[in-house]
PDB file of N, CA and C and ligand atoms in Angstrom:
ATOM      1  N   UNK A   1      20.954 -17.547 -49.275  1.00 67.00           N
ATOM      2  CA  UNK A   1      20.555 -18.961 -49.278  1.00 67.00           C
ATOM      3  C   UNK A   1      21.784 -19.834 -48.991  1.00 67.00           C
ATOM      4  N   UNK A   2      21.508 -20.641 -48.237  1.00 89.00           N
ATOM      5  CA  UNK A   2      22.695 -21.867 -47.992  1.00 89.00           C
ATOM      6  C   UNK A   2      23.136 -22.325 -48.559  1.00 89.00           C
ATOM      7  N   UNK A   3      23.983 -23.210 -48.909  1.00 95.00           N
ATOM      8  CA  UNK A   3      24.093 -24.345 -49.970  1.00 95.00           C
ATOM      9  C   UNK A   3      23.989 -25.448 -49.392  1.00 95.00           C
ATOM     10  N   UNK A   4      23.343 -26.534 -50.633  1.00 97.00           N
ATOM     11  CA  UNK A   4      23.015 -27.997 -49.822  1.00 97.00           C
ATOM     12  C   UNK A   4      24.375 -28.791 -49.899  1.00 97.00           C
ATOM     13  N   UNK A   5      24.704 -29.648 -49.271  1.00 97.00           N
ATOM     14  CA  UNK A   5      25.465 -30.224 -49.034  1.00 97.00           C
ATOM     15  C   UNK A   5      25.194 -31.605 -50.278  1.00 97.00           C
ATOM     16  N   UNK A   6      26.553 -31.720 -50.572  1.00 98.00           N
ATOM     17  CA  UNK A   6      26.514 -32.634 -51.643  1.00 98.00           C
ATOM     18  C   UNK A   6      26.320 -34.346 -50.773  1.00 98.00           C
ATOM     19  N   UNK A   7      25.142 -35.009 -51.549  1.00 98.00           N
ATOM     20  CA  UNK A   7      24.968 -36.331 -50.611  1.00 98.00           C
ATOM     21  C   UNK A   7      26.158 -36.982 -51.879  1.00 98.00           C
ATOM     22  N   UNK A   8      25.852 -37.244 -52.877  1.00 98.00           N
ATOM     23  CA  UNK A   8      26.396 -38.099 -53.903  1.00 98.00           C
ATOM     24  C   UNK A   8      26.818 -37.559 -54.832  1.00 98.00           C
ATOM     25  N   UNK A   9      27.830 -37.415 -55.358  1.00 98.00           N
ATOM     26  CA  UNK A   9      27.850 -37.075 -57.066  1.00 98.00           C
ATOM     27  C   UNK A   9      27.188 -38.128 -58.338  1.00 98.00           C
ATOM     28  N   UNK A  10      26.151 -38.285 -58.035  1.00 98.00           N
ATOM     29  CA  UNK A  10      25.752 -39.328 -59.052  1.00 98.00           C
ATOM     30  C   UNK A  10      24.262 -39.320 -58.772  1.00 98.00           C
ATOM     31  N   UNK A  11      23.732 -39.358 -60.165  1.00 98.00           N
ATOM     32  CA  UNK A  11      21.798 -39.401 -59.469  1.00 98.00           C
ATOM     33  C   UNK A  11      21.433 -41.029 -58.698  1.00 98.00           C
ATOM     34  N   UNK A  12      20.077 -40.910 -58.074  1.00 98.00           N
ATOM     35  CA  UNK A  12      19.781 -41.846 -57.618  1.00 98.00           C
ATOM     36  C   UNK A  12      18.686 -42.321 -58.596  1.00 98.00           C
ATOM     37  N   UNK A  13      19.078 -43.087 -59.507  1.00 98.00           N
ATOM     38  CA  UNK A  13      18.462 -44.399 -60.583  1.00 98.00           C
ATOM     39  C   UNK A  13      17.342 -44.811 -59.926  1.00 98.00           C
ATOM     40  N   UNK A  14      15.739 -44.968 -59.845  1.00 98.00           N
ATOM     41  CA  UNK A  14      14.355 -45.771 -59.257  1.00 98.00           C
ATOM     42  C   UNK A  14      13.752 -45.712 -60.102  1.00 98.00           C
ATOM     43  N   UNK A  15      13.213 -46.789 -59.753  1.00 98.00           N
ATOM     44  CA  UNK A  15      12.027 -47.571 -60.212  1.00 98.00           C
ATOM     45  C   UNK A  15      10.613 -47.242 -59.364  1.00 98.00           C
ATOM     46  N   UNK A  16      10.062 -45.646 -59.609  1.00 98.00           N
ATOM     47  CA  UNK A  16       8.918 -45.310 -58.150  1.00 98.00           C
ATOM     48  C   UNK A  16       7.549 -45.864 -58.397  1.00 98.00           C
ATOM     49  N   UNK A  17       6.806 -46.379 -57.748  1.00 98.00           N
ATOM     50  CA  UNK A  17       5.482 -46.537 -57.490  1.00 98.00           C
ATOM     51  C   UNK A  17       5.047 -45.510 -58.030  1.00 98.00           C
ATOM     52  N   UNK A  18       3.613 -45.421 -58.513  1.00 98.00           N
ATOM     53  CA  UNK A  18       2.331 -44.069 -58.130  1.00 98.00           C
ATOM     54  C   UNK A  18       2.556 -43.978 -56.546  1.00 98.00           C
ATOM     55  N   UNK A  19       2.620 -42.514 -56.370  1.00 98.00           N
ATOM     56  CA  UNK A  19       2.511 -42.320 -55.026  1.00 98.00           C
ATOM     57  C   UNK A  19       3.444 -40.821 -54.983  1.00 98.00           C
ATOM     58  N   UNK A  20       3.437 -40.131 -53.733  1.00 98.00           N
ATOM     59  CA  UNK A  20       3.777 -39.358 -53.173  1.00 98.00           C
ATOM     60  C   UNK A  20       5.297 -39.151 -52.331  1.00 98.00           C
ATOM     61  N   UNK A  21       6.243 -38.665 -53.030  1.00 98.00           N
ATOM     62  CA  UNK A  21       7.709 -38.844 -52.229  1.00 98.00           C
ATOM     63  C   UNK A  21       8.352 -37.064 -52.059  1.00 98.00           C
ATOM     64  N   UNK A  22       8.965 -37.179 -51.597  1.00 98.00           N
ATOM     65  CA  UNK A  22       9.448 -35.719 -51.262  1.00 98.00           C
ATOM     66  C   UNK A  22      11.160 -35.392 -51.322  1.00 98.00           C
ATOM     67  N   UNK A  23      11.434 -35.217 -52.135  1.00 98.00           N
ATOM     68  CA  UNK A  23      12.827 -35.246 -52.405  1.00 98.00           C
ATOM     69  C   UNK A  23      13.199 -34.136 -51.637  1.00 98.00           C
ATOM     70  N   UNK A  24      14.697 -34.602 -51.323  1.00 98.00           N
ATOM     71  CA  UNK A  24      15.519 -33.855 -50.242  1.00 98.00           C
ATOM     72  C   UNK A  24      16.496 -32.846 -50.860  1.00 98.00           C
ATOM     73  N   UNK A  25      16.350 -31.539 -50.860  1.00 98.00           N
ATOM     74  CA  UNK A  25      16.785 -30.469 -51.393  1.00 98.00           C
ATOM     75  C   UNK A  25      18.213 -30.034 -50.455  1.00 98.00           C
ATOM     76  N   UNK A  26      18.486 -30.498 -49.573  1.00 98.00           N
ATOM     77  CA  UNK A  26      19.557 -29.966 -48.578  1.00 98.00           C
ATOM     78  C   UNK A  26      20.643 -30.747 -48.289  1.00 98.00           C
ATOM     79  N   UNK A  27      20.753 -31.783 -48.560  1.00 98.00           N
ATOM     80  CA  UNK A  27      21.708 -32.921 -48.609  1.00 98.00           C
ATOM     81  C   UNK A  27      21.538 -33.546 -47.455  1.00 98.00           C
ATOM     82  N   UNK A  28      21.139 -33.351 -46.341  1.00 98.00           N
ATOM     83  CA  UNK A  28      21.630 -33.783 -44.799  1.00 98.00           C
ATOM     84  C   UNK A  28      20.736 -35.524 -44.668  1.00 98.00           C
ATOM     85  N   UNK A  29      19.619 -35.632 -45.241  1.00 98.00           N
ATOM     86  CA  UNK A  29      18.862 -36.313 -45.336  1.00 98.00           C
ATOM     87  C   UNK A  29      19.774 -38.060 -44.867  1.00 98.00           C
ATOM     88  N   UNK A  30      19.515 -38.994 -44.390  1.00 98.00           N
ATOM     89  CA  UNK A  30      20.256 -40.137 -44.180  1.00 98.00           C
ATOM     90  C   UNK A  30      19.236 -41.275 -44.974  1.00 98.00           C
ATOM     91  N   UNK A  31      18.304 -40.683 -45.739  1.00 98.00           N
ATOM     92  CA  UNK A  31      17.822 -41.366 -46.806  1.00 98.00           C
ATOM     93  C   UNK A  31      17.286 -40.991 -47.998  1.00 98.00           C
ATOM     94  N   UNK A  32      18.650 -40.927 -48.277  1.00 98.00           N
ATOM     95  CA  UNK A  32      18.735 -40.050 -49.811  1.00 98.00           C
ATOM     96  C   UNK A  32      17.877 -40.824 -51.231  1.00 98.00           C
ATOM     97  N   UNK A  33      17.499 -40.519 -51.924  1.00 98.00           N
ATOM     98  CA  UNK A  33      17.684 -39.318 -52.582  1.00 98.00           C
ATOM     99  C   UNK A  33      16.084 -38.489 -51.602  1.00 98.00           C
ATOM    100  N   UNK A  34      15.319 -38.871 -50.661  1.00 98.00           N
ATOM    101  CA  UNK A  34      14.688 -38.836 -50.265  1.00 98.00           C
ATOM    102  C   UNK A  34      14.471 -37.609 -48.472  1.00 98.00           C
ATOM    103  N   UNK A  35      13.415 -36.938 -48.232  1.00 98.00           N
ATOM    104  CA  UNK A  35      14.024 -36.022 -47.330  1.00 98.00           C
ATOM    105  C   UNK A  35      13.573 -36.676 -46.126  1.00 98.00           C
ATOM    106  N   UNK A  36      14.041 -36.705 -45.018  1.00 98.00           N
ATOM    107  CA  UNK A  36      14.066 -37.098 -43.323  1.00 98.00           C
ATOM    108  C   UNK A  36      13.714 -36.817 -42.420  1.00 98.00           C
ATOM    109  N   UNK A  37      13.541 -35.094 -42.792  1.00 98.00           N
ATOM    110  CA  UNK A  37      12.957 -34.470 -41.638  1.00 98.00           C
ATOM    111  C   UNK A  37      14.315 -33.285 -41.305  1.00 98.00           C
ATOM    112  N   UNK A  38      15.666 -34.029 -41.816  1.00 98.00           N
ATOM    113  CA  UNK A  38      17.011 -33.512 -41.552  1.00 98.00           C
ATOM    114  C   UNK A  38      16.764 -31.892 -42.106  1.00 98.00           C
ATOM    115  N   UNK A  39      16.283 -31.304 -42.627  1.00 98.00           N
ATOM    116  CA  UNK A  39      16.396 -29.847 -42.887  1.00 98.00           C
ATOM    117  C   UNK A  39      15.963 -28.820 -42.155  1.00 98.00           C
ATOM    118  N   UNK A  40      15.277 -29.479 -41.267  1.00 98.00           N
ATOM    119  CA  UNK A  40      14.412 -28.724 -40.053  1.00 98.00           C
ATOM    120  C   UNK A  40      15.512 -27.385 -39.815  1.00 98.00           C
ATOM    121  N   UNK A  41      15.091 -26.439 -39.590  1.00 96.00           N
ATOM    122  CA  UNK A  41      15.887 -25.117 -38.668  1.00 96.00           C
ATOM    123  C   UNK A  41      17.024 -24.631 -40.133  1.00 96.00           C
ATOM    124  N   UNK A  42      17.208 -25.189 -41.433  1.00 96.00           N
ATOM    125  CA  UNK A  42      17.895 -24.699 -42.507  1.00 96.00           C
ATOM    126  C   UNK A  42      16.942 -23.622 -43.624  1.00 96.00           C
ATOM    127  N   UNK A  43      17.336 -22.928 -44.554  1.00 95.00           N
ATOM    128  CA  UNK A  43      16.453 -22.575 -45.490  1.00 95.00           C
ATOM    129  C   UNK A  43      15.647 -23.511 -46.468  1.00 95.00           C
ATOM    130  N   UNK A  44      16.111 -24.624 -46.242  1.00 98.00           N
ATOM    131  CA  UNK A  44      16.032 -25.947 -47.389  1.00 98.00           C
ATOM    132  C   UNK A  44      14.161 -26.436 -47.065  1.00 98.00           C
ATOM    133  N   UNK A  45      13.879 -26.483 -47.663  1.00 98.00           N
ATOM    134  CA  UNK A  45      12.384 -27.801 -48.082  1.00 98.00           C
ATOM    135  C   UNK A  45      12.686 -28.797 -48.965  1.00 98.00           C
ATOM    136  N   UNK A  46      12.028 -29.657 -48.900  1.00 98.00           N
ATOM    137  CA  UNK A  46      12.117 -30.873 -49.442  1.00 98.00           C
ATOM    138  C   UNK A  46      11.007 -30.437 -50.642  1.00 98.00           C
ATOM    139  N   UNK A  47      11.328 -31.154 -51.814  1.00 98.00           N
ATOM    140  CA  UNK A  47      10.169 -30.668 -53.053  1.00 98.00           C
ATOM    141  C   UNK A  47       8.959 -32.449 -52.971  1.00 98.00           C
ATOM    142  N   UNK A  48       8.157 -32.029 -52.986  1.00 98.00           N
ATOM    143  CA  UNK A  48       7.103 -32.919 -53.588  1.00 98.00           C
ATOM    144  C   UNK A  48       6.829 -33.869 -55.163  1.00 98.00           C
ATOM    145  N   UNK A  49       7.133 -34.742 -54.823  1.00 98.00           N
ATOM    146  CA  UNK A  49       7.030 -35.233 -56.437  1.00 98.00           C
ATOM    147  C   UNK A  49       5.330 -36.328 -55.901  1.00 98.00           C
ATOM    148  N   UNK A  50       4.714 -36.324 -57.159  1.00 98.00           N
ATOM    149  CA  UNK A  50       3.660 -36.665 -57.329  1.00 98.00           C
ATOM    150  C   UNK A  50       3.495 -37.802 -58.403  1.00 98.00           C
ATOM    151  N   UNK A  51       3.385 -39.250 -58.556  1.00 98.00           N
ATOM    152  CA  UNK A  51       3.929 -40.145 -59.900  1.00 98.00           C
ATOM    153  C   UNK A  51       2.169 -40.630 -60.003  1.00 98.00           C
ATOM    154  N   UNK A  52       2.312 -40.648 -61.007  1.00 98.00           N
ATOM    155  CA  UNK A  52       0.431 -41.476 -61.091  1.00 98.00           C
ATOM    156  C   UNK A  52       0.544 -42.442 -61.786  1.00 98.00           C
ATOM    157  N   UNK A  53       2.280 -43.027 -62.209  1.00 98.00           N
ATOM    158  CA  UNK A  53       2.196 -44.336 -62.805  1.00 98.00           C
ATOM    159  C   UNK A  53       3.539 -44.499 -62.080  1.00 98.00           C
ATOM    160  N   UNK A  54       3.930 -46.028 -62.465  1.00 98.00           N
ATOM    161  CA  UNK A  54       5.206 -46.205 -62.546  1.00 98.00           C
ATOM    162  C   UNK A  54       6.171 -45.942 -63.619  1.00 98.00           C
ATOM    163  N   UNK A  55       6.983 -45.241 -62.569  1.00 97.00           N
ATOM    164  CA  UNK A  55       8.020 -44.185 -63.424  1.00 97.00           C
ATOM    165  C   UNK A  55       9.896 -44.576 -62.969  1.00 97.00           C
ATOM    166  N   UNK A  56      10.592 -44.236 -64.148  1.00 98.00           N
ATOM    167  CA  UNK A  56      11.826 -44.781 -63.772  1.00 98.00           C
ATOM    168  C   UNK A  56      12.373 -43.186 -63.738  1.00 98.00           C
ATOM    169  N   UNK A  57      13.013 -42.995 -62.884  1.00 98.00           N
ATOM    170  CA  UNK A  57      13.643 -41.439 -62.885  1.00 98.00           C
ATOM    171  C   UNK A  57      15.011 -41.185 -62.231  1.00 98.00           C
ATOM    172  N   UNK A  58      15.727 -40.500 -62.598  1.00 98.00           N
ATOM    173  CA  UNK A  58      17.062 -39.748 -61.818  1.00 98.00           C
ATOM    174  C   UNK A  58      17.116 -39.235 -61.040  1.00 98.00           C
ATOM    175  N   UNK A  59      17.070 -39.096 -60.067  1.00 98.00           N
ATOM    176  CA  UNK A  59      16.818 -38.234 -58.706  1.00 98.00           C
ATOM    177  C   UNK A  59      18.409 -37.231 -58.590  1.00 98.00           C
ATOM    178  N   UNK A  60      18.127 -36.333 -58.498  1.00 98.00           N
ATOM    179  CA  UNK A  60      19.508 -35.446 -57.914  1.00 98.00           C
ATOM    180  C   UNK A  60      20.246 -36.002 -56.818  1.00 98.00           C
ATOM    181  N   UNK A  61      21.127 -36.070 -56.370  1.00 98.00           N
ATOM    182  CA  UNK A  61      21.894 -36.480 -54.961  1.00 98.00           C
ATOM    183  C   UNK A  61      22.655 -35.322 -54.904  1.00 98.00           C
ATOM    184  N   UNK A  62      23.844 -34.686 -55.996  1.00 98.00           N
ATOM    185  CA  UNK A  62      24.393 -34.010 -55.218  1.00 98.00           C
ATOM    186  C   UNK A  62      23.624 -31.737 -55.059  1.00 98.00           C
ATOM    187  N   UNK A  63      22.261 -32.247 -55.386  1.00 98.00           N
ATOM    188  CA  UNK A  63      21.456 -31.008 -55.233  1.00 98.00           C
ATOM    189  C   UNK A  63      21.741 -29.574 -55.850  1.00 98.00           C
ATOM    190  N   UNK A  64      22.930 -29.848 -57.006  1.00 98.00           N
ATOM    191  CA  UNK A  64      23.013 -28.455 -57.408  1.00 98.00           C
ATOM    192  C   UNK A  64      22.011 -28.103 -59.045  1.00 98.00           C
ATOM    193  N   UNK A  65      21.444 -29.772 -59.479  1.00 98.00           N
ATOM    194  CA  UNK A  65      20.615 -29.665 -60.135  1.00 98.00           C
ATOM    195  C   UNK A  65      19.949 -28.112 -60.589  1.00 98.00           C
ATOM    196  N   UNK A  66      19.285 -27.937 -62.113  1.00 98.00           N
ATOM    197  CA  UNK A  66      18.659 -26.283 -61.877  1.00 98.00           C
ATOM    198  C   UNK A  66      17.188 -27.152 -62.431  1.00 98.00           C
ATOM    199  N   UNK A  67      16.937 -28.438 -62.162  1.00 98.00           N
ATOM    200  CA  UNK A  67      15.947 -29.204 -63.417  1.00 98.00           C
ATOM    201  C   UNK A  67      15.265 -29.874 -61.642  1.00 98.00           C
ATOM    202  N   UNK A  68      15.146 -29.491 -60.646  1.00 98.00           N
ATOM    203  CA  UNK A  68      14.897 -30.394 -59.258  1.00 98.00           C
ATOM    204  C   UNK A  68      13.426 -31.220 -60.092  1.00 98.00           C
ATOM    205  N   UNK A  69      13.378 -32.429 -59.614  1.00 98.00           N
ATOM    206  CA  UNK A  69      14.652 -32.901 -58.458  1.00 98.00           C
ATOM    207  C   UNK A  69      15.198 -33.786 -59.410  1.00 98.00           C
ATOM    208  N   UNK A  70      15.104 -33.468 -60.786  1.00 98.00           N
ATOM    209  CA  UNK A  70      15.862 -34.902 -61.474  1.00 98.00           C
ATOM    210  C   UNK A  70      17.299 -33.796 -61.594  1.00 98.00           C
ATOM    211  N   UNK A  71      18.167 -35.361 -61.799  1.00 98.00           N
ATOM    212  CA  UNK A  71      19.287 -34.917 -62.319  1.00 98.00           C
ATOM    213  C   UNK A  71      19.696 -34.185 -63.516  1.00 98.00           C
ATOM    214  N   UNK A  72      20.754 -33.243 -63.742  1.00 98.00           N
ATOM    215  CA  UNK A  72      20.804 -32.555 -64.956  1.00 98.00           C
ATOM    216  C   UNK A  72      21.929 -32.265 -65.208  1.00 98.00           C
ATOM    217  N   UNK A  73      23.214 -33.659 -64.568  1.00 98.00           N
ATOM    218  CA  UNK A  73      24.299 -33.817 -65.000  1.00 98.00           C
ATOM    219  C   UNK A  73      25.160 -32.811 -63.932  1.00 98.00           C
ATOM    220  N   UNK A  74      24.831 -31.793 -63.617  1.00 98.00           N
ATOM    221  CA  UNK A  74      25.218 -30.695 -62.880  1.00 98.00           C
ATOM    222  C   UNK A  74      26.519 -31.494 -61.536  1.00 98.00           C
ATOM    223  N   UNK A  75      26.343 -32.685 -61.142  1.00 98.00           N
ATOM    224  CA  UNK A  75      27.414 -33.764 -60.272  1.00 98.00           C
ATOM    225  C   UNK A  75      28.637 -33.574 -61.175  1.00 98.00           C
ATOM    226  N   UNK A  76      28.812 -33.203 -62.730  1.00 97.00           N
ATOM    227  CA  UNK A  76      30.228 -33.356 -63.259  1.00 97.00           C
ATOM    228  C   UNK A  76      30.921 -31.762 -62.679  1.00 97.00           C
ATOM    229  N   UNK A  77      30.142 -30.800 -62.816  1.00 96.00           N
ATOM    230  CA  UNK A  77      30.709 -29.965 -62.410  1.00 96.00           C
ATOM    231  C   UNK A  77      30.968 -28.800 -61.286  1.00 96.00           C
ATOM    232  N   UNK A  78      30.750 -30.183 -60.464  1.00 92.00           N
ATOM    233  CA  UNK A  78      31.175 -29.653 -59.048  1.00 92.00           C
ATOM    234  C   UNK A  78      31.975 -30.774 -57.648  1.00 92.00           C
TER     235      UNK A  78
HETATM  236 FE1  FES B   1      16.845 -32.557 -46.940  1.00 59.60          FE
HETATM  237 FE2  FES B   1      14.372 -32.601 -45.919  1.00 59.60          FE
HETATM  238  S1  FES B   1      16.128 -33.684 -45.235  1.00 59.60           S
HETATM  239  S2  FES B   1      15.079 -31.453 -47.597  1.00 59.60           S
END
């Protein structure tokens, strides 16, 4: 397996709608914490998140997370 490329060391803090988003598991994405399409031809998928309310959440950025796709601190040690 590849490794994703670190977008941020720091989660991405939102405020999401109900609705359907797809977090970006590979780093390459140019709209993070969110996926682009950028993983095409890598081992990487983007994960599905599903909200049925409004939800405030951590999003991973730098993807070494083991908790996807929220953050799990895992940016201090790497
Ligand atoms: Fe990173 Fe789709 S662009 S998973």
């Amino acid at each position: 397996m590849s490794k994703p490329i670190i977008a941020d060391k720091k989660p991405a803090i939102l405020e999401l709608e109900p609705g359907t988003y797809y977090w970006c598991s590979c780093g390459s994405s140019q709209k993070q914490p969110f996926c682009d399409g950028s993983h095409q031809g890598t081992d990487f998928t983007p994960q599905k998140i599903e909200l049925t309310k409004t939800q405030k959440v951590a999003l991973c950025n730098c993807k070494y997370t083991q908790n996807t796709p929220l953050c799990d601190g895992s940016h201090a040690q790497i």
